[in-house]
Tab-separated table of C-alpha atoms and ligand atoms in Angstrom:
chain	number	residue	atom	x	y	z
H	584	MET	CA	19.195	-87.731	1.725
H	585	ILE	CA	21.703	-89.488	3.968
H	586	PRO	CA	19.648	-90.843	6.908
H	587	TYR	CA	21.031	-90.805	10.480
H	588	GLY	CA	21.010	-94.607	10.569
H	589	ARG	CA	20.246	-97.479	8.259
H	590	GLN	CA	20.524	-101.273	8.078
H	591	SER	CA	22.976	-103.007	5.781
H	592	ILE	CA	21.582	-106.093	4.023
H	593	SER	CA	23.832	-108.204	1.784
H	594	GLU	CA	23.077	-110.904	-0.797
H	595	ASP	CA	24.308	-113.455	1.782
H	596	ASP	CA	21.814	-112.123	4.323
H	597	ILE	CA	19.013	-112.543	1.781
H	598	ALA	CA	20.136	-116.050	0.807
H	599	ARG	CA	20.228	-117.122	4.441
H	600	VAL	CA	16.683	-115.901	5.093
H	601	ALA	CA	15.458	-117.512	1.875
H	602	ALA	CA	16.978	-120.829	2.968
H	603	ALA	CA	15.229	-120.592	6.348
H	604	LEU	CA	11.975	-119.841	4.546
H	605	SER	CA	12.070	-123.190	2.766
H	606	GLY	CA	12.981	-125.062	5.959
H	607	ASP	CA	10.552	-127.004	8.157
H	608	TRP	CA	10.273	-124.330	10.788
H	609	LEU	CA	9.217	-120.769	10.350
H	610	THR	CA	8.910	-119.862	13.986
H	611	THR	CA	10.955	-121.335	16.871
H	612	GLY	CA	13.171	-123.926	15.230
H	613	PRO	CA	16.846	-124.844	15.124
H	614	THR	CA	17.907	-121.444	13.758
H	615	VAL	CA	16.781	-119.695	16.930
H	616	ALA	CA	18.948	-122.052	19.004
H	617	GLU	CA	21.882	-121.641	16.635
H	618	PHE	CA	21.650	-117.850	16.792
H	619	GLU	CA	21.532	-117.975	20.585
H	620	GLU	CA	24.539	-120.300	20.741
H	621	GLN	CA	26.640	-118.183	18.412
H	622	PHE	CA	25.692	-114.937	20.116
H	623	ALA	CA	26.615	-116.350	23.546
H	624	ALA	CA	29.805	-117.924	22.174
H	625	ARG	CA	30.956	-114.613	20.746
H	626	LEU	CA	30.749	-113.093	24.217
H	627	GLY	CA	31.936	-116.200	26.037
H	628	ALA	CA	28.689	-115.935	28.012
H	629	LYS	CA	26.686	-118.874	29.327
H	630	HIS	CA	23.191	-118.079	28.117
H	631	ALA	CA	21.641	-116.036	25.329
H	632	ILE	CA	17.845	-115.999	25.047
H	633	ALA	CA	16.474	-114.576	21.797
H	634	VAL	CA	13.142	-112.746	21.940
H	635	ALA	CA	10.734	-110.708	19.825
H	636	ASN	CA	12.367	-107.297	20.367
H	637	GLY	CA	14.511	-105.241	22.727
H	638	THR	CA	11.504	-104.067	24.717
H	639	ALA	CA	10.411	-107.677	25.334
H	640	ALA	CA	13.990	-108.402	26.462
H	641	LEU	CA	13.749	-105.648	29.094
H	642	HIS	CA	10.269	-106.739	30.197
H	643	LEU	CA	11.395	-110.350	30.581
H	644	ALA	CA	14.494	-109.240	32.498
H	645	MET	CA	12.210	-107.463	34.996
H	646	LEU	CA	9.976	-110.525	35.314
H	647	ALA	CA	12.890	-112.939	35.683
H	648	ALA	CA	14.354	-110.725	38.412
H	649	GLU	CA	10.950	-110.746	40.154
H	650	ILE	CA	10.720	-106.960	40.129
H	651	GLY	CA	7.170	-105.811	40.836
H	652	PRO	CA	4.865	-103.563	42.855
H	653	GLY	CA	6.601	-101.839	45.748
H	654	HIS	CA	9.948	-101.893	43.954
H	655	ARG	CA	11.802	-98.944	42.442
H	656	VAL	CA	14.002	-99.268	39.363
H	657	LEU	CA	16.584	-96.578	38.661
H	658	THR	CA	17.597	-95.772	35.116
H	659	THR	CA	18.927	-92.914	32.994
H	660	PRO	CA	16.731	-90.244	31.445
H	661	ASN	CA	18.902	-90.231	28.305
H	662	THR	CA	17.516	-93.379	26.725
H	663	PHE	CA	14.726	-94.778	24.625
H	664	LEU	CA	11.413	-95.035	26.485
H	665	ALA	CA	11.547	-98.822	26.800
H	666	SER	CA	14.470	-98.813	29.279
H	667	ALA	CA	12.207	-97.125	31.825
H	668	ASN	CA	8.836	-98.490	30.699
H	669	ALA	CA	9.881	-102.071	31.472
H	670	ALA	CA	9.753	-101.323	35.207
H	671	ALA	CA	6.256	-99.886	34.819
H	672	PHE	CA	5.125	-102.999	32.861
H	673	VAL	CA	5.629	-105.102	36.015
H	674	GLY	CA	4.068	-102.569	38.386
H	675	ALA	CA	7.353	-101.238	39.766
H	676	THR	CA	8.208	-97.521	39.884
H	677	PRO	CA	10.647	-96.358	37.212
H	678	ASP	CA	12.860	-93.616	38.611
H	679	PHE	CA	15.733	-91.604	37.174
H	680	ALA	CA	19.244	-90.640	38.183
H	681	ASP	CA	21.212	-88.023	36.276
H	682	ILE	CA	23.834	-88.594	33.572
H	683	ASP	CA	27.485	-87.683	33.591
H	684	PRO	CA	28.130	-84.874	31.106
H	685	VAL	CA	30.992	-86.634	29.336
H	686	SER	CA	29.609	-90.079	28.482
H	687	LEU	CA	25.933	-89.025	28.715
H	688	CYS	CA	25.426	-92.321	30.599
H	689	LEU	CA	24.155	-92.886	34.145
H	690	ASP	CA	26.399	-91.185	36.712
H	691	PRO	CA	27.207	-93.493	39.682
H	692	ASP	CA	27.254	-90.517	42.083
H	693	ALA	CA	23.785	-89.444	40.962
H	694	LEU	CA	22.666	-93.056	41.304
H	695	ALA	CA	23.869	-93.136	44.918
H	696	GLU	CA	22.041	-89.862	45.584
H	697	GLN	CA	18.762	-91.081	44.101
H	698	TRP	CA	18.875	-94.430	45.900
H	699	GLN	CA	15.814	-95.231	48.024
H	700	PRO	CA	15.184	-98.110	50.410
H	701	ASP	CA	12.772	-99.686	47.862
H	702	THR	CA	15.253	-99.589	44.945
H	703	ARG	CA	15.665	-103.163	43.700
H	704	ALA	CA	17.237	-102.835	40.279
H	705	VAL	CA	19.224	-100.549	37.998
H	706	VAL	CA	18.870	-100.362	34.220
H	707	ALA	CA	22.124	-98.893	32.898
H	708	VAL	CA	22.205	-97.871	29.243
H	709	ASP	CA	25.312	-97.813	27.058
H	710	TYR	CA	24.323	-94.584	25.332
H	711	ALA	CA	25.527	-94.287	21.707
H	712	GLY	CA	27.590	-97.459	22.240
H	713	GLN	CA	29.857	-96.204	24.986
H	714	THR	CA	29.711	-98.523	27.988
H	715	ALA	CA	28.181	-96.947	31.070
H	716	ASP	CA	30.415	-96.947	34.150
H	717	MET	CA	29.325	-100.486	35.020
H	718	PRO	CA	31.918	-101.085	37.786
H	719	GLY	CA	30.963	-97.749	39.398
H	720	ILE	CA	27.242	-98.539	39.092
H	721	ALA	CA	27.704	-102.083	40.409
H	722	LYS	CA	29.587	-100.824	43.448
H	723	ILE	CA	26.458	-98.981	44.581
H	724	ALA	CA	23.866	-101.510	43.420
H	725	ARG	CA	25.663	-104.528	44.937
H	726	ARG	CA	26.008	-102.776	48.285
H	727	HIS	CA	22.196	-102.623	48.388
H	728	GLY	CA	21.664	-106.117	46.981
H	729	ALA	CA	20.022	-104.711	43.830
H	730	LEU	CA	20.026	-106.360	40.463
H	731	ILE	CA	21.826	-104.818	37.476
H	732	ILE	CA	20.428	-104.894	33.972
H	733	GLU	CA	22.594	-103.445	31.235
H	734	ASP	CA	20.567	-102.177	28.298
H	735	ALA	CA	23.198	-102.690	25.598
H	736	CYS	CA	20.888	-102.017	22.653
H	737	HIS	CA	23.465	-99.451	21.455
H	738	ALA	CA	26.553	-101.492	22.283
H	739	ILE	CA	26.270	-104.760	20.336
H	740	GLY	CA	29.734	-106.277	20.081
H	741	GLY	CA	31.272	-103.518	22.188
H	742	ARG	CA	34.069	-103.913	24.701
H	743	PHE	CA	35.505	-101.702	27.437
H	744	GLU	CA	38.561	-101.354	29.602
H	745	HIS	CA	38.622	-101.532	33.393
H	746	ASP	CA	41.713	-101.742	35.598
H	747	GLY	CA	43.932	-102.680	32.657
H	748	GLN	CA	41.659	-105.479	31.479
H	749	THR	CA	39.340	-105.595	28.457
H	750	TRP	CA	35.793	-106.893	28.957
H	751	PRO	CA	33.038	-107.643	26.455
H	752	VAL	CA	29.698	-105.921	26.984
H	753	GLY	CA	27.405	-108.850	27.823
H	754	ASN	CA	29.935	-110.830	29.852
H	755	HIS	CA	31.524	-109.044	32.797
H	756	PRO	CA	31.020	-109.135	36.571
H	757	TRP	CA	29.022	-105.856	36.813
H	758	ALA	CA	25.719	-106.844	35.171
H	759	ASP	CA	23.314	-109.707	35.920
H	760	MET	CA	21.534	-109.518	32.574
H	761	THR	CA	22.350	-107.653	29.381
H	762	THR	CA	19.655	-106.830	26.846
H	763	TYR	CA	19.921	-106.145	23.124
H	764	SER	CA	17.716	-104.979	20.277
H	765	PHE	CA	18.075	-105.934	16.620
H	766	HIS	CA	15.831	-103.204	15.245
H	767	PRO	CA	17.069	-102.108	11.775
H	768	VAL	CA	18.600	-98.889	13.098
H	769	LYS	CA	20.832	-100.810	15.566
H	770	THR	CA	24.303	-102.148	14.778
H	771	MET	CA	22.977	-105.500	13.508
H	772	THR	CA	19.415	-106.430	12.677
H	773	THR	CA	16.876	-109.240	12.549
H	774	GLY	CA	14.051	-106.899	11.445
H	775	GLU	CA	12.502	-106.910	14.889
H	776	GLY	CA	14.368	-108.879	17.516
H	777	GLY	CA	16.077	-108.869	20.870
H	778	MET	CA	18.330	-110.879	23.147
H	779	ILE	CA	19.011	-111.289	26.849
H	780	VAL	CA	22.461	-112.525	27.854
H	781	THR	CA	23.242	-113.839	31.338
H	782	ASN	CA	25.632	-116.152	33.148
H	783	ASP	CA	22.976	-116.973	35.758
H	784	ASP	CA	21.333	-120.399	35.227
H	785	VAL	CA	18.238	-119.563	37.297
H	786	LEU	CA	17.567	-116.281	35.479
H	787	ALA	CA	18.132	-117.999	32.128
H	788	GLY	CA	15.617	-120.723	32.995
H	789	ARG	CA	12.983	-118.155	33.968
H	790	LEU	CA	13.618	-116.098	30.833
H	791	ARG	CA	13.111	-119.141	28.594
H	792	LEU	CA	9.916	-120.094	30.406
H	793	LEU	CA	8.470	-116.571	30.394
H	794	ARG	CA	9.166	-115.913	26.717
H	795	ASN	CA	6.827	-118.780	25.820
H	796	HIS	CA	3.678	-118.394	27.956
H	797	GLY	CA	5.379	-119.744	31.105
H	798	MET	CA	4.882	-123.129	29.510
H	799	THR	CA	7.201	-126.149	29.502
H	800	ARG	CA	7.141	-129.519	27.755
H	801	ASN	CA	10.347	-130.696	29.376
H	802	PRO	CA	9.541	-133.648	31.722
H	803	GLU	CA	12.532	-132.781	33.914
H	804	ASP	CA	10.906	-129.461	34.733
H	805	PHE	CA	7.413	-130.760	35.541
H	806	THR	CA	6.186	-129.817	38.994
H	807	GLY	CA	3.764	-132.743	39.195
H	808	LEU	CA	1.286	-130.377	40.828
H	809	SER	CA	-1.484	-131.763	38.624
H	810	THR	CA	-1.382	-135.179	40.218
H	811	ASP	CA	-5.018	-136.165	39.756
H	812	GLU	CA	-5.478	-139.261	37.653
H	813	VAL	CA	-6.955	-137.699	34.525
H	814	PHE	CA	-5.426	-134.246	34.359
H	815	GLY	CA	-2.038	-135.304	35.648
H	816	GLU	CA	-1.438	-138.014	33.074
H	817	GLN	CA	1.880	-137.089	31.527
H	818	GLY	CA	1.292	-138.359	28.002
H	819	PRO	CA	3.129	-137.163	24.914
H	820	TRP	CA	0.834	-134.104	24.747
H	821	TYR	CA	1.478	-133.040	28.311
H	822	TYR	CA	2.719	-129.530	29.128
H	823	GLU	CA	2.635	-127.375	32.211
H	824	MET	CA	2.154	-123.653	32.668
H	825	GLN	CA	4.301	-122.715	35.627
H	826	ALA	CA	4.338	-118.918	35.426
H	827	LEU	CA	2.371	-116.157	33.717
H	828	GLY	CA	4.396	-115.716	30.562
H	829	TYR	CA	4.004	-114.087	27.172
H	830	ASN	CA	4.482	-114.852	23.526
H	831	TYR	CA	7.790	-113.046	23.119
H	832	ARG	CA	9.235	-115.602	20.707
H	833	ILE	CA	11.421	-114.708	17.757
H	834	THR	CA	11.274	-116.641	14.484
H	835	ASP	CA	13.713	-118.833	12.584
H	836	LEU	CA	13.430	-116.385	9.699
H	837	GLN	CA	14.607	-113.514	11.850
H	838	CYS	CA	17.384	-115.565	13.435
H	839	ALA	CA	18.620	-116.623	10.000
H	840	LEU	CA	19.170	-112.941	9.279
H	841	GLY	CA	20.713	-112.594	12.737
H	842	LEU	CA	23.228	-115.381	12.084
H	843	SER	CA	24.270	-113.820	8.823
H	844	GLN	CA	24.523	-110.346	10.350
H	845	LEU	CA	26.532	-111.713	13.279
H	846	GLN	CA	29.209	-112.806	10.810
H	847	ARG	CA	29.380	-109.238	9.554
H	848	LEU	CA	29.345	-107.607	12.996
H	849	ASP	CA	33.111	-107.076	13.256
H	850	ALA	CA	33.112	-105.362	9.871
H	851	PHE	CA	30.144	-103.201	10.917
H	852	ILE	CA	31.899	-102.116	14.114
H	853	ALA	CA	35.197	-101.416	12.296
H	854	ARG	CA	33.462	-99.284	9.677
H	855	ARG	CA	31.555	-97.349	12.350
H	856	GLN	CA	34.810	-96.714	14.221
H	857	GLU	CA	36.425	-95.463	11.016
H	858	ILE	CA	33.622	-92.995	10.389
H	859	VAL	CA	33.674	-91.815	14.021
H	860	ALA	CA	37.438	-91.185	13.778
H	861	ARG	CA	36.958	-89.147	10.598
H	862	TYR	CA	34.169	-87.103	12.162
H	863	ASN	CA	36.220	-86.499	15.322
H	864	ASP	CA	39.120	-85.181	13.242
H	865	ALA	CA	36.932	-83.047	11.034
H	866	PHE	CA	34.966	-81.463	13.876
H	867	ALA	CA	37.814	-80.993	16.366
H	868	ASP	CA	38.314	-77.303	15.528
H	869	VAL	CA	34.681	-76.279	15.033
H	870	PRO	CA	33.564	-73.742	17.636
H	871	HIS	CA	30.330	-74.461	19.528
H	872	LEU	CA	30.429	-78.131	18.463
H	873	GLU	CA	31.573	-80.887	20.805
H	874	SER	CA	32.298	-84.378	19.510
H	875	PRO	CA	31.218	-87.363	21.656
H	876	GLY	CA	33.253	-87.512	24.863
H	877	LEU	CA	34.797	-90.699	26.216
H	878	ARG	CA	34.602	-91.456	29.933
H	879	ASN	CA	37.650	-93.676	29.537
H	880	PRO	CA	40.023	-92.788	26.654
H	881	ALA	CA	41.112	-96.451	26.533
H	882	ASP	CA	37.653	-97.291	25.179
H	883	ALA	CA	38.217	-95.396	21.900
H	884	GLU	CA	39.109	-98.533	19.967
H	885	LEU	CA	36.849	-100.857	21.939
H	886	THR	CA	33.540	-99.044	21.565
H	887	SER	CA	30.885	-100.308	19.173
H	888	TRP	CA	29.487	-96.928	18.159
H	889	HIS	CA	25.771	-96.880	17.450
H	890	LEU	CA	25.285	-93.103	17.317
H	891	TYR	CA	27.487	-90.147	16.547
H	892	THR	CA	25.883	-87.578	18.836
H	893	VAL	CA	27.456	-84.149	18.931
H	894	ARG	CA	26.620	-81.280	21.251
H	895	ILE	CA	25.993	-78.003	19.451
H	896	ASP	CA	25.489	-74.743	21.302
H	897	PHE	CA	22.585	-73.577	19.138
H	898	ALA	CA	21.967	-70.615	21.442
H	899	ALA	CA	25.530	-69.320	20.923
H	900	LEU	CA	25.009	-69.714	17.173
H	901	GLN	CA	21.800	-67.715	17.475
H	902	THR	CA	19.789	-70.391	15.770
H	903	THR	CA	17.422	-73.161	16.792
H	904	ARG	CA	17.923	-76.879	16.502
H	905	THR	CA	14.831	-77.112	14.299
H	906	GLU	CA	16.230	-74.561	11.868
H	907	PHE	CA	19.647	-76.224	11.876
H	908	MET	CA	18.176	-79.683	11.214
H	909	THR	CA	15.927	-78.344	8.469
H	910	LYS	CA	18.803	-76.648	6.662
H	911	LEU	CA	20.979	-79.712	7.054
H	912	ARG	CA	18.203	-81.809	5.591
H	913	GLU	CA	17.861	-79.452	2.623
H	914	ARG	CA	21.536	-80.111	1.942
H	915	GLY	CA	21.013	-83.861	1.949
H	916	VAL	CA	22.049	-84.690	5.513
H	917	GLY	CA	19.603	-86.299	7.915
H	918	SER	CA	19.973	-86.011	11.678
H	919	GLN	CA	18.035	-86.995	14.774
H	920	VAL	CA	17.627	-85.957	18.397
H	921	LEU	CA	18.234	-88.816	20.830
H	922	TYR	CA	16.785	-88.611	23.412
H	923	ILE	CA	14.113	-86.411	24.979
H	924	PRO	CA	14.700	-86.977	28.740
H	925	VAL	CA	12.259	-89.762	29.578
H	926	HIS	CA	11.221	-88.325	32.946
H	927	LEU	CA	9.857	-85.261	31.119
H	928	GLN	CA	7.484	-87.267	28.918
H	929	PRO	CA	3.811	-86.459	29.614
H	930	TRP	CA	3.037	-89.968	30.903
H	931	TYR	CA	5.918	-89.855	33.379
H	932	ARG	CA	4.924	-86.394	34.597
H	933	GLU	CA	1.287	-87.433	35.043
H	934	THR	CA	1.940	-90.837	36.543
H	935	TYR	CA	4.873	-90.159	38.860
H	936	GLY	CA	4.849	-86.372	39.215
H	937	TYR	CA	8.325	-86.033	37.704
H	938	GLY	CA	9.313	-82.723	36.170
H	939	PRO	CA	12.150	-80.374	35.262
H	940	GLY	CA	14.921	-80.092	37.840
H	941	LYS	CA	15.052	-83.832	38.535
H	942	CYS	CA	18.069	-84.526	36.292
H	943	PRO	CA	19.877	-81.199	35.750
H	944	ASN	CA	22.701	-82.516	33.534
H	945	ALA	CA	20.367	-84.394	31.213
H	946	GLU	CA	18.068	-81.392	31.005
H	947	ALA	CA	20.905	-78.934	30.300
H	948	ILE	CA	22.475	-81.168	27.642
H	949	TYR	CA	19.289	-82.245	25.871
H	950	PRO	CA	18.832	-78.965	23.916
H	951	GLN	CA	22.327	-79.406	22.434
H	952	LEU	CA	22.082	-83.025	21.260
H	953	LEU	CA	22.179	-83.869	17.578
H	954	SER	CA	22.951	-87.303	16.131
H	955	LEU	CA	24.614	-87.235	12.702
H	956	PRO	CA	24.500	-90.063	10.145
H	957	LEU	CA	26.412	-93.172	11.217
H	958	PHE	CA	25.943	-96.546	9.529
H	959	PRO	CA	28.325	-98.988	7.828
H	960	ALA	CA	26.887	-98.593	4.335
H	961	MET	CA	27.887	-94.909	4.268
H	962	THR	CA	30.309	-94.264	1.415
H	963	GLU	CA	33.370	-92.059	1.743
H	964	ASP	CA	31.425	-89.477	-0.263
H	965	ASP	CA	28.563	-89.646	2.243
H	966	VAL	CA	30.983	-89.068	5.128
H	967	ALA	CA	32.583	-86.153	3.271
H	968	THR	CA	29.163	-84.660	2.542
H	969	VAL	CA	28.157	-84.791	6.213
H	970	ILE	CA	31.437	-83.164	7.260
H	971	THR	CA	31.305	-80.433	4.621
H	972	GLU	CA	27.661	-79.560	5.159
H	973	VAL	CA	27.845	-79.512	8.960
H	974	ARG	CA	30.993	-77.356	8.912
H	975	ARG	CA	29.519	-74.996	6.311
H	976	LEU	CA	26.266	-74.615	8.195
H	977	MET	CA	28.152	-73.970	11.458
H	978	GLU	CA	30.200	-71.233	9.748
H	979	GLU	CA	27.196	-69.606	8.089
H	980	THR	CA	25.074	-69.617	11.204
A	2246	PLP	C1	16.084	-99.718	20.519
A	2246	PLP	C2	16.175	-99.620	21.976
A	2246	PLP	C3	15.296	-100.301	22.829
A	2246	PLP	C4	14.074	-101.031	22.334
A	2246	PLP	O1	14.323	-102.036	21.421
A	2246	PLP	P1	13.160	-102.514	20.425
A	2246	PLP	O2	13.773	-103.691	19.735
A	2246	PLP	O3	12.861	-101.390	19.509
A	2246	PLP	O4	11.989	-102.903	21.257
A	2246	PLP	C5	15.503	-100.223	24.193
A	2246	PLP	N1	16.521	-99.507	24.708
A	2246	PLP	C6	17.376	-98.812	23.922
A	2246	PLP	C7	18.484	-98.050	24.556
A	2246	PLP	C8	17.220	-98.841	22.541
A	2246	PLP	O5	18.048	-98.129	21.773
C-alpha cells in the first residue's frame, strides 16, 4: 500500500549516521552545533537551537517567552495537538481562533475577534506547508504586544510572497520564534528531532539554557549568586542552574542524519511540488473534490508542501469518509485525516469547556478533509495509481 507519508533515507544518510556513531560523541557534540549552524545559515537566521522533538521546541518557546499562568495563547484548531498543548504545559490557557476556508490556516479576522486582554502569544501553524497569513496575524498580535510563534513543522524550507518580496519561513519580521519537527513523516527527518529558529539573542540564550536543565558551564554567564567560600568556588567542575529546565537535548547521531537530509531538502521540496502539480491537474475536473487552495497564488512555487489535503463532499457522494478510505486502502492507496479540531478533543472540552460552535469554519471543513499520499520517494507509478484510484472511486460512488 502507498502510505500517506514516508521518510526517504539514502545510502549517504546511512553513511553519515554510521560515521557519527564511531565518533567521540553520541549525544551533544560537534554535529549538533554543525546542524544548527547549517540550518540557520540556510534561512539566513541568527540562531537555530536543535532539540529532542517538535513538541519540545514548542514547550521551550513558551518557556523562553515567559508564558505562564494567567496568560492566554491563541492558536488554530486545525493542527496537531502539540501546537495547543504547549501553552497548557506552562500553565497558560490554550485558546482557539477559526481558520480561513481557503488556506485552512489561522484567520487574522477570527484572531482579532477571539482576542482577550490576557492573550500573550499566538501559535500560527503553516498547515500542509502553506504559510499562514503571518503579516496579517502579526498586525493584530503586535498591536497588543503579544509574542508570535510560528509552528512551521509542515513548512520546512518553505518560502512565501508578501508585498512583492519573497521571505523564507523561519526568517521574516512577523514571527519571534519558528519551530520545526523532524519526525519521519515531515519533509526531512532526524528520527525524532526539532528546532527553534529566532533572530532574538535573549530568546536564543534562554532556549539553550532551558533545553539542558537550565544549567550553564560558561563562566561568562555565571551569576555568582553562590558566593560562599566552599560552594561558590568556581573550579573546573563548576556549573550553575539558573532556571528550571529540561533534558530536551538532541543527539549527534540524529543531527548527522539531519545534516545529510538538509543537503537533500531542495530535492525533497521540488519532488513534492511536482507531485502536487500533477495531483492538481488530475483532480481539477472532479466534482465534489477540491484541491488544496492557496491564500496567495504567488506562493504556488514557493510552498514546501508537507500534505496534499483535499476536501471531498462525502455527503454529496452519499458515502462516508470511513467507507471511502477503506475502499481506497483496498486499492492500495493510503490516506489520513489531518486534523480533528483540537478544541473538540475530550481533554479540551473537559478542561476548558470548549465545544462545537467555537470555530465554525474548522468544524464545517473537518468532515471533508482527506490527505492523500505525498512523499518524495513516490514513483511516477505511485502518483498515477493514486490519481486513477481516487478518480475511479469518486466516479463509482
Ligand atoms: C509534527 C508536529 C508537531 C510535533 O512534532 P513532534 O516532533 O512529533 O513532537 C507539532 N506541530 C505540528 C503542526 C506538527 O505537524
